[in-house]
Structure formats: structure tokens, C-alpha cells
Amino acid sequence: MNVIRAIQLYVEKMVNEAGPGMKMLMMDRETVSIVSMAFAQSEMLQKEVYLFERIDSGRSNERLKYLKCIVFIRPTRDNVLRLQTELKSPKYGSYFINFSNIIPRTEIKSLAESDESESVREVKETYADYLPENPNLFSFNIPTCLRALSWEPEALDRSAQGLISVLLSFKMRPAIRFKASSAAAQTLAKKVHETINKETALFSFRPPEDGSAPPLLLILDRRDDPITPLLNQWTYQAMVHELLTINKQRVDLSGAQGVPKELKEIVLSSEQDEFYAANLYSNFGEIATTIKGLMDEFQKKVHDQKKIESINDMKNFVETYPQFKKMSGTVNKHLVLISELSLQVSKQQLFEISELEQEIACRADHSTQLQRVKRLVSDEKISLHNALRLILLYSMRYERHANCGTSGLLKILQDRGGRAHIVPKMLEYISASARQELFNLVKITDAVKLTRNLIKGLKGVENVYTQHNCVLKETIEEVLKGRPLDSSYPIMGNELPYRRPPQEVIVFIIGGATYEEALTVHRFNQEGYNVILGGTTIHNAESFIEEITAATVGVPFKHSRSLQQFHSAPTGSA
């Protein structure tokens, strides 16, 4: 299963079915992103698609009857009305209409009535209604999906529609399981299940002939693992998202110093960038080593004896040899990124911060950790964002500790102008089951014994910056090894549970997935499994904090009285 390839196949089919000749592609705001994340513009030009237009951006009266118009839009009511207007006074010679998901037959009828000139050649459902972030990762770009810890209606509808599209893309009629303790997960599971039963013709896929278990759709809740999005990351893709933010495969470097004009916005696509595809899961040190190796190889060819020992040496080398830049293609782009990441690591003192984050996440040592957190939070050189992140981790970990120091830490943060009110919101956001796991963990001081808790032990630690394992890792292990799931992850509907593990698994996280979790899925797939991950959005720490803020609007504050004063504190800058 490859979500990028699935989108590519749909778009290629759209273009091919329009036949030879000059074509234009009409899209909406969301389908523009879907297509651009699967294809470069140059690739579309090679397919004779020469013009691109937004159906929702105003309309010119110029007639271009020599062009075929491929329409690729979401089947929303607004889009249907816009398309009706287009068809009543057609600008193009012919129209090939593709909706990105299931469209009601009544809407098809209204379009037919608008097509008085009979310029529509075909109308199809094309199940490409999701953003392909990585081959194993998709999202719906819903920044916040809950309010008062319940679904926002529009976010629920969009998530259900998107999941239906993913299932139809891969021709799956899955068993659906959901986290039992999550009302949001149960609601989404029920909505997807009802749609599958309603659209029986679309989901009439043959069951596996060998009698193996059907595919599995597993719906989880971010509230059960609020730790993972808050940790600093040290693999390339996750690190770029954490420090610079990846938005639909694009990184904005316009605010960075010394970046060449042509690299103020960088595209990171595993389909269009071989270096990125090969290194997106590599750690920070490995990336710099890989780039240095490419430079060393070129040096041998040009007989340059200068030593390259730092990232600045690499930048100087590229400037000295522009032909290296040309030969190496995208290396210069990644050198700029690595340079900016290195600058941020140093500027934000992330080695020390990350080490403490991992210590809090992986072992119980309250007194020592409290003193270290207090020292860093008080340090004016530590950003308010990183100070808040440390307090959030500490407060979740030690909320019920007899000597919990959260209130004092918040006073320091508030005096510095930080967003102290976020911490009580987090304590409301975290699920009851996750809180119980955290509470159980604090009782145990020997981290090596912690093999099945929300925050993992130290087994298999690579280094002090990557000790933590996300909760998803253990969950997927349970699924793939066929362990009984009925109590924690009940099955939706009347289907009898299979005791054999599924061959294909789609995991969806309400409240957003992370690139750390995508790395976990990638590692399972390297072992021969077939798993893809999706989320309402893809979080870094900053976007996750915004999600928490939105999700807890209207939630009555009921935890530690010592934190009451911060719950309604005015928002500061962090």
C-alpha cells in the first residue's frame, strides 16, 4: 500500500481518459494540494496539461474551446453549484468531471440539467480525497478537530469521507476497531461503518480467498498519547517539521538568514527528490555525513585538497564549485536545510532540552528532574515554547506526585510572559486511560521494568535523545502478532473477530499523527508488514499545543486546585 502511488494512478487515469490534445485541470482548494503533493508541475506538462484553474477563485469570460477541461474537485455542495454555473456557460470545449469521493445521485442529476450544451463527456467518482504526505502516511489537513473534547461536526464528516476514500482507493472492506475509551473514536468508527453498509455496491470486494483475516481499520485517539507530539525529534523529516514546519511538503525559509532567494521556499517530496526519499528517516548526524560523502567524492574528481569538517565548510564548498551544485541536483537545498537545523539546535540549546525531555518521558526521578526543569524554565536563553514544553511533560508525568512542583514552574513561566494557562488545559485534554498509565508509571522507579506503559522504558535505546517509543509501536505489535484486542479495541458492527492477524492495516489517529509515528510504521513495513498511517493532521509540538487549546474550549477545569489561577490566565507570547 502506497498512498502517493494511489493518488498518482488516479490522476494519470483522469488525464489518459481525456485523450490526446491540450488539456487544463480545474481543481478546488483541497484537490490542488492533493495533486501537487503527488506530481511536480513539470510532470503534468508532460501529460499535456498546460493550464491549471481553481473553480473557487473567480471566473474569466475568455472562451478556450480548443481545450479539454479535466475537473477534479471534492463533492461538496458549493463545488457542485460552482460547476453548474460553469456548465451553463461553458468556457472549454469538453468536460471530464472527476469527484474525489462519493457524490449523491441527486447532485449528478442537477449537473446534467445544467449541461444544456452537452459539453460533459463523463462524470466519475475518483477516490483520491486525502493528502499523500509520505508513501505510508496521509492526512486530511484538519488542524483542530475537537471542541469541548467532542467532534466538530465538519471535522467528523471530513474524516469519515476521507477514510471512505482511502478504503476505496485500496479496495478494502475492513474490519473496524476503535479505542474503547474514546467516544470520538467510536463515533467515527460508527460513521464509517454505516457508510460502508449503505454503499454495498462500492464495497463489494471479494474476501481473501485463503480465509485470512480481512484488512483492519484501527481508529485511535491522540488523547491517549499526548507525549509523542511534544518531544523534540532527531530524524530528518520529523526534525524539519518540528523546527521549521512542513506544510503540504513545503518549508518556508523566508525568515532564515543567508538563504539564497531561490531557496526561500523548499519542496520536500519523496517522489521528486531522491536524496530526501533516501534520507527522510535518517538521523541528524547521518544526513550531514551523507552530504559530506557526496562532496568528498566530487573533490576527488576536481582534485581539491581542502578539508571539509563543518557545515560552514560544506556551504563554502558549494559556493566555490557551482558545477557541484548542478551535478548534485538537490544537495544544495538539503545543505541549506541542515545548516538552518544546526543553527536552531545550537540557538535553542536542544541537546540539553531533548535529553531532559527523554529522561522525563522514560524514567521516574522526580527530585532531580524537577530541579533541572526549574533551572531551564528560569533561563532567559531558553525559549518560552521550549519552557512550556518541558512543563507540559513534567506536569503530565508527576500530576499526582506528593511533591508535584507544577504550580511553582507555572509561576516562573507566567512571570516570563509564557502561556501558563496551557498546562491545565493539557491536564484536561489527556484521556483518563492515559492518565492512569502515567500514574501507574510514577509508582515504579526502575525504568527497565516498564515494558507496557504509556511512557516506555529504556529497552533498545539508541542514545539519550531517542529513548522514547510512541504508544503506537506497542499497539501495532499487538495487532500484527494477533493478540486479543476485544476489550481495548472492540470491533464495530456484528462481524465476528478474526483471531489471525490482518495482512493489511490502516491506522487513523483522531487529533493528528506525527512523523515519529510514521517512522514507527516505516520500520514495521521494512520487516515485511503492510501498514499505513493517517491523521486528521500532522503535528509538531506547536500545532499540537494549538490543538489542545481548541479542543478544551468549554471544558470545565476540575484538576489540581493549585493550578486554578492559570486556567483563565491571559495568553502570552511563546
Coordinates of C-alpha atoms in Angstrom, one line a residue:
M1 CA 0.0 0.0 0.0
N2 CA 1.4 3.3 -1.1
V3 CA -0.8 6.4 -0.7
I4 CA 1.3 8.6 -3.0
R5 CA 1.2 6.0 -5.8
A6 CA -2.6 5.6 -5.3
I7 CA -3.1 9.3 -6.0
Q8 CA -0.8 9.2 -8.9
L9 CA -2.7 6.3 -10.5
Y10 CA -6.0 8.2 -10.2
V11 CA -4.6 11.4 -11.7
E12 CA -2.9 9.5 -14.5
K13 CA -6.2 7.7 -15.3
M14 CA -8.1 11.0 -15.3
V15 CA -5.6 12.5 -17.8
N16 CA -5.4 9.5 -20.0
E17 CA -9.2 9.1 -20.3
A18 CA -9.5 12.7 -21.6
G19 CA -7.5 11.5 -24.6
P20 CA -4.7 13.3 -26.5
G21 CA -4.6 17.0 -27.0
M22 CA -4.2 20.2 -24.9
K23 CA -5.9 19.9 -21.5
M24 CA -6.5 22.1 -18.5
L25 CA -7.0 20.9 -14.9
M26 CA -9.8 22.6 -12.9
M27 CA -9.5 22.0 -9.1
D28 CA -10.6 23.3 -5.8
R29 CA -8.5 24.4 -2.8
E30 CA -8.1 20.9 -1.4
T31 CA -7.6 19.0 -4.6
V32 CA -4.9 21.4 -5.7
S33 CA -2.9 20.2 -2.7
I34 CA -3.7 16.6 -3.4
V35 CA -2.3 16.8 -6.9
S36 CA 0.7 19.0 -6.1
M37 CA 1.8 16.5 -3.4
A38 CA 1.8 13.7 -5.9
F39 CA 3.2 15.4 -9.1
A40 CA 5.5 18.2 -10.0
Q41 CA 4.1 20.8 -12.4
S42 CA 6.6 19.7 -15.0
E43 CA 5.3 16.2 -14.8
M44 CA 1.8 17.5 -15.5
L45 CA 3.0 19.4 -18.5
Q46 CA 4.5 16.2 -19.9
K47 CA 0.9 14.8 -19.8
E48 CA -0.3 17.7 -22.0
V49 CA -1.9 19.5 -19.0
Y50 CA -0.9 23.1 -19.8
L51 CA -3.3 25.2 -17.6
F52 CA -4.5 25.0 -14.0
E53 CA -7.5 26.7 -12.6
R54 CA -9.4 27.0 -9.3
I55 CA -13.1 26.5 -9.5
D56 CA -13.5 28.7 -6.4
S57 CA -11.3 31.6 -7.5
G58 CA -13.4 33.6 -9.8
R59 CA -14.1 33.1 -13.5
S60 CA -13.0 34.8 -16.6
N61 CA -15.2 35.1 -19.7
E62 CA -12.5 34.1 -22.1
R63 CA -13.5 31.1 -24.3
L64 CA -11.0 28.4 -24.8
K65 CA -12.9 25.8 -26.8
Y66 CA -9.8 24.1 -28.1
L67 CA -9.0 22.9 -24.6
K68 CA -10.4 19.8 -22.8
C69 CA -11.2 20.5 -19.2
I70 CA -10.5 17.9 -16.6
V71 CA -12.4 18.7 -13.5
F72 CA -11.1 17.3 -10.2
I73 CA -13.0 18.6 -7.2
R74 CA -14.4 17.4 -3.8
P75 CA -18.2 16.6 -4.0
T76 CA -19.3 19.5 -1.8
R77 CA -22.5 21.4 -2.3
D78 CA -20.6 24.6 -3.0
N79 CA -18.4 22.9 -5.6
V80 CA -21.5 21.4 -7.3
L81 CA -23.1 24.8 -7.5
R82 CA -19.9 26.4 -9.0
L83 CA -19.8 23.6 -11.6
Q84 CA -23.4 24.1 -12.5
T85 CA -22.6 27.8 -13.2
E86 CA -19.6 26.7 -15.4
L87 CA -21.7 24.2 -17.4
K88 CA -24.5 26.7 -18.1
S89 CA -22.0 28.9 -19.9
P90 CA -19.1 26.5 -20.8
K91 CA -15.7 28.1 -21.4
Y92 CA -14.0 24.9 -22.6
G93 CA -14.7 22.5 -25.5
S94 CA -15.4 19.5 -23.3
Y95 CA -15.5 18.5 -19.7
F96 CA -14.3 15.3 -18.0
I97 CA -15.6 15.5 -14.4
N98 CA -14.0 13.6 -11.5
F99 CA -15.2 13.9 -8.0
S100 CA -12.7 13.0 -5.3
N101 CA -15.3 10.9 -3.3
I102 CA -18.8 9.6 -3.4
I103 CA -21.4 12.1 -4.8
P104 CA -25.2 11.8 -4.3
R105 CA -27.1 10.9 -7.4
T106 CA -29.3 14.0 -6.9
E107 CA -26.2 16.1 -7.5
I108 CA -25.4 14.3 -10.7
K109 CA -28.9 15.0 -11.9
S110 CA -28.6 18.7 -11.2
L111 CA -25.3 18.8 -13.1
A112 CA -27.0 17.0 -16.1
E113 CA -29.8 19.6 -16.1
S114 CA -27.2 22.4 -16.2
D115 CA -25.3 20.9 -19.2
E116 CA -27.6 22.3 -21.9
S117 CA -24.7 22.4 -24.4
E118 CA -23.9 18.8 -23.8
S119 CA -20.2 19.5 -23.2
V120 CA -19.8 17.0 -20.4
R121 CA -18.1 13.8 -21.7
E122 CA -18.1 11.8 -18.5
V123 CA -18.7 12.1 -14.7
K124 CA -16.8 9.8 -12.4
E125 CA -16.0 9.2 -8.7
T126 CA -12.2 9.2 -8.2
Y127 CA -11.4 8.1 -4.7
A128 CA -8.4 10.5 -4.0
D129 CA -9.8 12.5 -1.1
Y130 CA -6.7 12.7 1.1
L131 CA -3.3 14.3 1.3
P132 CA -0.4 11.9 0.5
E133 CA 2.3 13.0 2.9
N134 CA 4.6 10.0 2.6
P135 CA 4.1 6.6 0.9
N136 CA 2.9 5.3 4.3
L137 CA 1.3 8.5 5.6
F138 CA -1.8 10.5 4.8
S139 CA -3.8 13.4 6.4
F140 CA -6.9 15.5 5.9
N141 CA -5.3 18.8 6.9
I142 CA -7.7 19.4 9.8
P143 CA -5.7 21.5 12.3
T144 CA -8.2 21.1 15.1
C145 CA -11.0 18.5 15.1
L146 CA -12.4 18.6 18.7
R147 CA -14.2 21.2 20.8
A148 CA -15.1 20.6 24.4
L149 CA -13.4 17.2 23.7
S150 CA -16.1 16.3 21.2
W151 CA -16.1 16.2 17.4
E152 CA -16.5 19.4 15.5
P153 CA -19.3 18.3 13.0
E154 CA -17.4 19.4 9.9
A155 CA -14.2 17.7 11.0
L156 CA -16.1 14.4 11.7
D157 CA -17.8 14.5 8.3
R158 CA -14.5 15.2 6.5
S159 CA -12.6 12.5 8.4
A160 CA -15.3 9.9 7.6
Q161 CA -15.4 10.9 4.0
G162 CA -11.6 10.8 3.8
L163 CA -11.4 7.3 5.4
I164 CA -14.0 6.0 3.0
S165 CA -11.9 7.4 0.1
V166 CA -8.8 5.7 1.4
L167 CA -10.6 2.3 1.8
L168 CA -12.0 2.6 -1.8
S169 CA -8.5 3.5 -3.1
F170 CA -7.1 0.2 -1.8
K171 CA -10.3 -1.8 -2.5
M172 CA -10.8 -2.7 1.2
R173 CA -13.9 -3.7 3.1
P174 CA -12.2 -3.8 6.5
A175 CA -13.0 -4.9 10.0
I176 CA -13.2 -1.6 12.0
R177 CA -11.8 -1.4 15.5
F178 CA -11.6 1.6 17.8
K179 CA -10.1 2.6 21.1
A180 CA -12.8 1.6 23.6
S181 CA -12.2 4.5 26.0
S182 CA -12.5 7.2 23.2
A183 CA -16.0 8.4 22.4
A184 CA -14.6 10.3 19.4
A185 CA -13.1 7.1 18.0
Q186 CA -16.3 5.2 18.5
T187 CA -18.3 8.0 16.8
L188 CA -16.0 8.0 13.7
A189 CA -15.9 4.2 13.5
K190 CA -19.7 4.1 13.6
K191 CA -20.0 6.7 10.8
V192 CA -17.5 4.9 8.5
H193 CA -19.2 1.6 9.2
E194 CA -22.7 3.0 8.4
T195 CA -21.4 4.4 5.1
I196 CA -19.8 1.1 4.1
N197 CA -23.1 -0.7 4.8
K198 CA -25.0 1.9 2.8
E199 CA -22.7 1.8 -0.2
T200 CA -22.8 -2.0 -0.5
A201 CA -22.1 -1.9 -4.3
L202 CA -18.9 0.1 -3.9
F203 CA -17.7 -2.2 -1.1
S204 CA -18.5 -5.5 -2.8
F205 CA -14.9 -6.6 -2.8
R206 CA -14.1 -10.3 -2.6
P207 CA -12.9 -11.6 0.8
P208 CA -9.4 -13.1 0.9
E209 CA -9.6 -16.5 -0.9
D210 CA -7.2 -18.2 1.6
G211 CA -9.6 -17.4 4.5
S212 CA -7.2 -15.0 6.1
A213 CA -8.4 -12.1 8.2
P214 CA -9.9 -9.1 6.4
P215 CA -8.0 -5.8 6.3
L216 CA -8.2 -3.7 9.6
L217 CA -9.1 -0.1 10.1
L218 CA -7.9 0.9 13.6
I219 CA -9.1 4.2 14.9
L220 CA -7.1 5.8 17.7
D221 CA -7.2 9.0 19.7
R222 CA -4.4 11.5 20.2
R223 CA -5.5 12.0 23.8
D224 CA -4.2 8.5 24.6
D225 CA -0.6 9.6 23.7
P226 CA 0.0 13.3 24.3
I227 CA 3.7 12.7 24.9
T228 CA 4.9 11.9 21.4
P229 CA 3.9 15.3 19.7
L230 CA 5.7 17.2 22.5
L231 CA 9.2 15.7 22.1
N232 CA 12.0 17.1 20.0
Q233 CA 12.8 14.9 17.1
W234 CA 16.2 13.9 15.6
T235 CA 15.3 12.2 12.3
Y236 CA 15.4 14.4 9.2
Q237 CA 11.8 14.8 8.2
A238 CA 10.5 14.9 11.8
M239 CA 13.2 17.4 12.8
V240 CA 12.4 19.7 9.8
H241 CA 8.7 19.7 10.8
E242 CA 9.5 20.4 14.5
L243 CA 11.9 23.3 13.9
L244 CA 10.8 24.7 10.6
T245 CA 7.4 23.2 9.9
I246 CA 6.4 21.2 6.8
N247 CA 3.1 22.4 5.3
K248 CA 1.9 20.2 2.4
Q249 CA 5.5 19.2 1.6
R250 CA 6.7 22.8 1.6
V251 CA 9.1 24.5 4.1
D252 CA 9.1 28.3 4.4
L253 CA 12.6 29.7 4.9
S254 CA 11.8 33.3 4.1
G255 CA 12.7 34.3 7.7
A256 CA 16.0 32.5 7.8
Q257 CA 19.3 34.4 7.4
G258 CA 21.6 34.0 4.4
V259 CA 19.3 31.7 2.4
P260 CA 19.5 32.1 -1.4
K261 CA 16.4 33.7 -3.0
E262 CA 15.6 30.6 -4.9
L263 CA 15.5 28.5 -1.7
K264 CA 13.2 30.7 0.3
E265 CA 10.6 28.0 -0.1
I266 CA 11.8 24.4 -0.3
V267 CA 9.7 21.5 -1.6
L268 CA 10.3 18.2 0.2
S269 CA 8.8 15.4 -1.8
S270 CA 9.9 11.8 -1.6
E271 CA 8.6 11.3 -5.1
Q272 CA 10.5 14.2 -6.7
D273 CA 13.7 14.2 -4.6
E274 CA 15.8 11.1 -4.4
F275 CA 18.1 12.4 -1.7
Y276 CA 15.1 13.2 0.5
A277 CA 13.5 9.8 -0.2
A278 CA 16.7 8.0 0.8
N279 CA 17.3 10.1 4.0
L280 CA 14.0 11.3 5.4
Y281 CA 14.2 8.7 8.3
S282 CA 18.0 9.2 8.8
N283 CA 19.1 10.9 12.0
F284 CA 20.6 14.4 12.1
G285 CA 24.2 13.2 12.1
E286 CA 23.8 10.8 9.3
I287 CA 22.4 13.4 7.0
A288 CA 25.4 15.7 7.4
T289 CA 27.7 12.7 6.9
T290 CA 25.9 11.7 3.7
I291 CA 26.2 15.2 2.2
K292 CA 29.9 15.3 3.2
G293 CA 30.4 12.0 1.4
L294 CA 29.0 13.4 -1.8
M295 CA 31.3 16.4 -1.5
D296 CA 34.3 14.2 -0.8
E297 CA 33.5 12.2 -3.9
F298 CA 33.3 15.4 -6.0
Q299 CA 36.6 16.7 -4.5
K300 CA 38.4 13.7 -5.8
K301 CA 37.1 14.4 -9.3
V302 CA 38.3 18.1 -9.2
H303 CA 41.5 17.4 -7.2
D304 CA 40.5 19.8 -4.4
Q305 CA 42.5 19.1 -1.2
K306 CA 40.6 21.5 1.2
K307 CA 39.3 19.8 4.3
I308 CA 35.6 19.8 4.9
E309 CA 35.0 19.5 8.6
S310 CA 31.8 21.5 9.3
I311 CA 28.5 22.6 7.8
N312 CA 30.0 26.0 7.1
D313 CA 32.9 24.3 5.2
M314 CA 30.2 22.5 3.1
K315 CA 28.4 25.8 2.3
N316 CA 31.7 27.4 1.2
F317 CA 32.5 24.4 -0.9
V318 CA 29.2 24.6 -2.8
E319 CA 29.7 28.4 -3.4
T320 CA 33.2 27.7 -4.7
Y321 CA 32.1 24.9 -7.1
P322 CA 28.8 25.8 -8.7
Q323 CA 29.2 22.8 -11.0
F324 CA 28.9 20.6 -7.9
K325 CA 25.6 22.3 -7.2
K326 CA 24.5 21.5 -10.8
M327 CA 25.8 17.9 -10.7
S328 CA 24.4 17.0 -7.3
G329 CA 20.9 18.3 -8.0
T330 CA 19.2 18.8 -4.7
V331 CA 22.2 18.6 -2.4
N332 CA 22.4 22.4 -2.0
K333 CA 18.8 22.5 -1.0
H334 CA 19.4 20.0 1.8
L335 CA 22.6 21.7 2.8
V336 CA 20.6 24.9 3.4
L337 CA 18.1 22.9 5.5
I338 CA 20.8 21.1 7.5
S339 CA 22.5 24.4 8.1
E340 CA 19.3 26.0 9.5
L341 CA 18.5 23.0 11.6
S342 CA 22.1 23.1 13.1
L343 CA 21.6 26.8 13.8
Q344 CA 18.3 26.2 15.6
V345 CA 19.7 23.2 17.6
S346 CA 22.5 25.5 18.9
K347 CA 20.4 28.6 19.4
Q348 CA 17.7 26.7 21.3
Q349 CA 20.1 24.5 23.3
L350 CA 18.2 21.5 22.1
F351 CA 20.7 18.9 23.1
E352 CA 20.2 19.7 26.8
I353 CA 16.4 20.2 26.4
S354 CA 15.9 17.0 24.4
E355 CA 17.9 14.9 26.9
L356 CA 15.8 16.1 29.7
E357 CA 12.6 15.5 27.8
Q358 CA 13.6 12.0 27.2
E359 CA 14.5 11.5 30.8
I360 CA 11.1 12.7 31.9
A361 CA 9.4 10.5 29.3
C362 CA 11.3 7.3 30.2
R363 CA 12.2 7.2 33.9
A364 CA 10.9 8.3 37.3
D365 CA 13.4 10.5 39.1
H366 CA 11.2 13.3 40.4
S367 CA 13.5 15.4 42.6
T368 CA 16.4 15.5 40.0
Q369 CA 14.1 16.2 37.1
L370 CA 12.2 19.0 38.9
Q371 CA 15.4 20.8 39.7
R372 CA 16.6 20.5 36.0
V373 CA 13.2 21.7 34.7
K374 CA 13.2 24.6 37.1
R375 CA 16.7 25.7 36.1
L376 CA 15.9 25.6 32.3
V377 CA 12.5 27.2 32.7
S378 CA 14.1 30.1 34.6
D379 CA 16.8 30.5 32.0
E380 CA 16.1 33.6 29.8
K381 CA 18.1 31.9 27.0
I382 CA 15.5 29.1 26.8
S383 CA 12.6 30.0 24.6
L384 CA 9.1 30.2 26.1
H385 CA 8.0 27.5 23.7
N386 CA 10.6 25.0 25.0
A387 CA 10.0 26.0 28.6
L388 CA 6.3 25.3 28.2
R389 CA 7.0 22.0 26.5
L390 CA 9.2 20.9 29.5
I391 CA 6.5 21.9 32.0
L392 CA 3.8 20.1 30.0
L393 CA 5.8 16.9 30.0
Y394 CA 6.7 17.3 33.7
S395 CA 3.1 18.1 34.8
M396 CA 1.6 15.1 33.0
R397 CA 4.3 12.8 34.4
Y398 CA 4.0 14.0 38.0
E399 CA 0.5 15.4 38.3
R400 CA -0.3 13.2 41.3
H401 CA 3.1 13.1 42.9
A402 CA 3.0 14.2 46.5
N403 CA 5.7 16.9 45.9
C404 CA 4.5 17.9 42.4
G405 CA 6.1 21.3 41.5
T406 CA 3.9 22.3 38.6
S407 CA 2.4 25.3 40.3
G408 CA 5.9 26.8 41.0
L409 CA 7.0 26.1 37.5
L410 CA 4.0 27.8 36.0
K411 CA 4.6 30.9 38.2
I412 CA 8.1 31.2 36.7
L413 CA 6.7 30.7 33.2
Q414 CA 4.0 33.3 33.8
D415 CA 6.5 35.8 35.1
R416 CA 8.4 35.4 31.9
G417 CA 5.3 36.0 29.8
G418 CA 4.7 32.4 28.8
R419 CA 1.4 30.7 28.2
A420 CA 0.9 29.2 31.7
H421 CA -2.8 28.5 31.1
I422 CA -2.0 25.8 28.5
V423 CA -0.8 23.3 31.2
P424 CA -4.2 23.0 33.0
K425 CA -5.8 22.6 29.5
M426 CA -3.4 19.7 28.8
L427 CA -4.4 18.0 32.0
E428 CA -8.0 18.2 30.9
Y429 CA -7.1 17.0 27.3
I430 CA -5.2 13.9 28.3
S431 CA -7.5 10.8 28.4
A432 CA -8.4 9.0 31.6
S433 CA -6.8 5.8 30.5
A434 CA -3.5 7.6 29.6
R435 CA -3.6 9.5 32.9
Q436 CA -4.0 6.1 34.8
E437 CA -1.0 4.7 32.9
L438 CA 1.1 7.8 33.8
F439 CA 0.0 7.4 37.4
N440 CA 1.0 3.8 37.5
L441 CA 4.3 4.6 36.0
V442 CA 5.3 7.1 38.7
K443 CA 4.9 4.4 41.3
I444 CA 7.8 2.4 39.7
T445 CA 11.3 3.8 39.9
D446 CA 13.1 1.2 37.9
A447 CA 12.6 2.2 34.3
V448 CA 13.9 -1.1 33.0
K449 CA 10.8 -2.8 34.3
L450 CA 8.5 -0.6 32.3
T451 CA 7.7 -2.6 29.3
R452 CA 4.0 -2.0 28.8
N453 CA 3.2 1.6 30.0
L454 CA 2.2 4.7 28.2
I455 CA 5.8 6.0 28.5
K456 CA 8.3 3.4 27.6
G457 CA 11.3 2.1 29.4
L458 CA 14.9 2.0 28.2
K459 CA 15.0 -1.3 26.3
G460 CA 16.5 -0.9 22.9
V461 CA 17.7 2.7 23.5
E462 CA 19.9 4.0 20.7
N463 CA 21.0 7.1 22.6
V464 CA 19.8 9.6 25.1
Y465 CA 17.9 11.6 22.5
T466 CA 15.8 8.7 21.1
Q467 CA 14.8 6.7 24.2
H468 CA 11.1 7.2 23.8
N469 CA 8.8 4.8 21.9
C470 CA 5.4 6.1 20.9
V471 CA 2.4 4.2 22.2
L472 CA 1.5 3.3 18.6
K473 CA 4.5 1.0 18.4
E474 CA 3.1 -1.4 21.0
T475 CA -0.4 -1.1 19.6
I476 CA 0.7 -2.2 16.1
E477 CA 2.7 -5.0 17.6
E478 CA -0.4 -6.3 19.3
V479 CA -2.4 -6.1 16.1
L480 CA 0.3 -7.8 13.9
K481 CA 1.0 -10.6 16.3
G482 CA -2.7 -11.5 16.6
R483 CA -3.1 -10.7 20.3
P484 CA -6.7 -10.5 21.6
L485 CA -7.9 -6.9 21.1
D486 CA -11.6 -7.1 22.0
S487 CA -11.6 -5.3 25.4
S488 CA -9.4 -2.4 24.5
Y489 CA -10.3 -2.2 20.8
P490 CA -13.8 -3.5 20.2
I491 CA -14.9 -4.4 16.7
M492 CA -17.7 -2.2 15.1
G493 CA -20.8 -4.0 13.9
N494 CA -21.8 -7.6 14.0
E495 CA -18.6 -9.0 12.4
L496 CA -17.0 -11.9 14.2
P497 CA -13.5 -11.1 15.2
Y498 CA -10.7 -13.0 13.5
R499 CA -8.0 -14.5 15.7
R500 CA -5.5 -14.4 12.9
P501 CA -3.6 -11.1 12.4
P502 CA -4.7 -9.0 9.4
Q503 CA -2.4 -8.7 6.3
E504 CA -3.2 -5.0 5.8
V505 CA -3.7 -2.4 8.4
I506 CA -4.8 1.3 8.2
V507 CA -4.3 3.2 11.5
F508 CA -6.0 6.6 11.9
I509 CA -5.4 9.0 14.8
I510 CA -8.0 11.5 15.7
G511 CA -6.3 14.7 16.8
G512 CA -3.3 14.2 14.5
A513 CA -0.4 11.9 13.7
T514 CA 3.3 12.7 13.9
Y515 CA 6.4 11.9 11.8
E516 CA 7.8 9.9 14.7
E517 CA 4.8 7.6 14.4
A518 CA 5.3 7.5 10.6
L519 CA 8.8 6.3 11.3
T520 CA 7.5 3.6 13.5
V521 CA 5.1 2.4 10.7
H522 CA 8.0 2.6 8.2
R523 CA 10.1 0.2 10.4
F524 CA 7.2 -2.3 10.6
N525 CA 6.9 -2.2 6.8
Q526 CA 10.6 -2.8 6.4
E527 CA 10.0 -6.1 8.3
G528 CA 7.5 -7.1 5.6
Y529 CA 4.2 -5.9 7.1
N530 CA 1.7 -3.7 5.3
V531 CA 0.7 -0.7 7.4
I532 CA -0.3 2.9 6.5
L533 CA -0.9 5.7 9.0
G534 CA -3.3 8.6 8.8
G535 CA -4.3 11.5 11.0
T536 CA -6.6 14.5 11.0
T537 CA -3.4 16.5 10.6
I538 CA 0.4 16.0 11.0
H539 CA 1.5 17.6 14.3
N540 CA 4.7 19.2 15.6
A541 CA 4.7 20.5 19.2
E542 CA 3.5 24.0 18.3
S543 CA 0.5 22.8 16.3
F544 CA -0.3 20.2 18.9
I545 CA -0.5 22.9 21.6
E546 CA -2.9 24.8 19.4
E547 CA -5.0 21.6 19.0
I548 CA -5.1 21.2 22.8
T549 CA -6.2 24.8 23.2
A550 CA -9.1 24.5 20.7
A551 CA -10.1 21.0 22.0
T552 CA -10.6 22.1 25.6
V553 CA -12.7 25.2 24.9
G554 CA -15.8 24.9 27.0
V555 CA -14.3 22.1 29.2
P556 CA -14.8 22.8 33.0
F557 CA -11.5 22.7 34.8
K558 CA -11.5 20.1 37.5
H559 CA -7.9 19.1 38.3
S560 CA -5.4 20.3 40.9
R561 CA -6.7 23.4 42.7
S562 CA -3.2 24.8 42.8
L563 CA -3.5 25.3 39.0
Q564 CA -6.8 27.0 39.0
Q565 CA -5.3 30.5 38.7
F566 CA -3.6 29.6 35.5
H567 CA -6.6 28.1 33.7
S568 CA -8.0 31.5 32.8
A569 CA -4.7 33.4 32.6
P570 CA -4.4 35.7 29.5
T571 CA -2.5 34.2 26.6
G572 CA 1.2 35.4 26.4
S573 CA 3.6 35.0 23.6
A574 CA 5.6 31.8 23.4

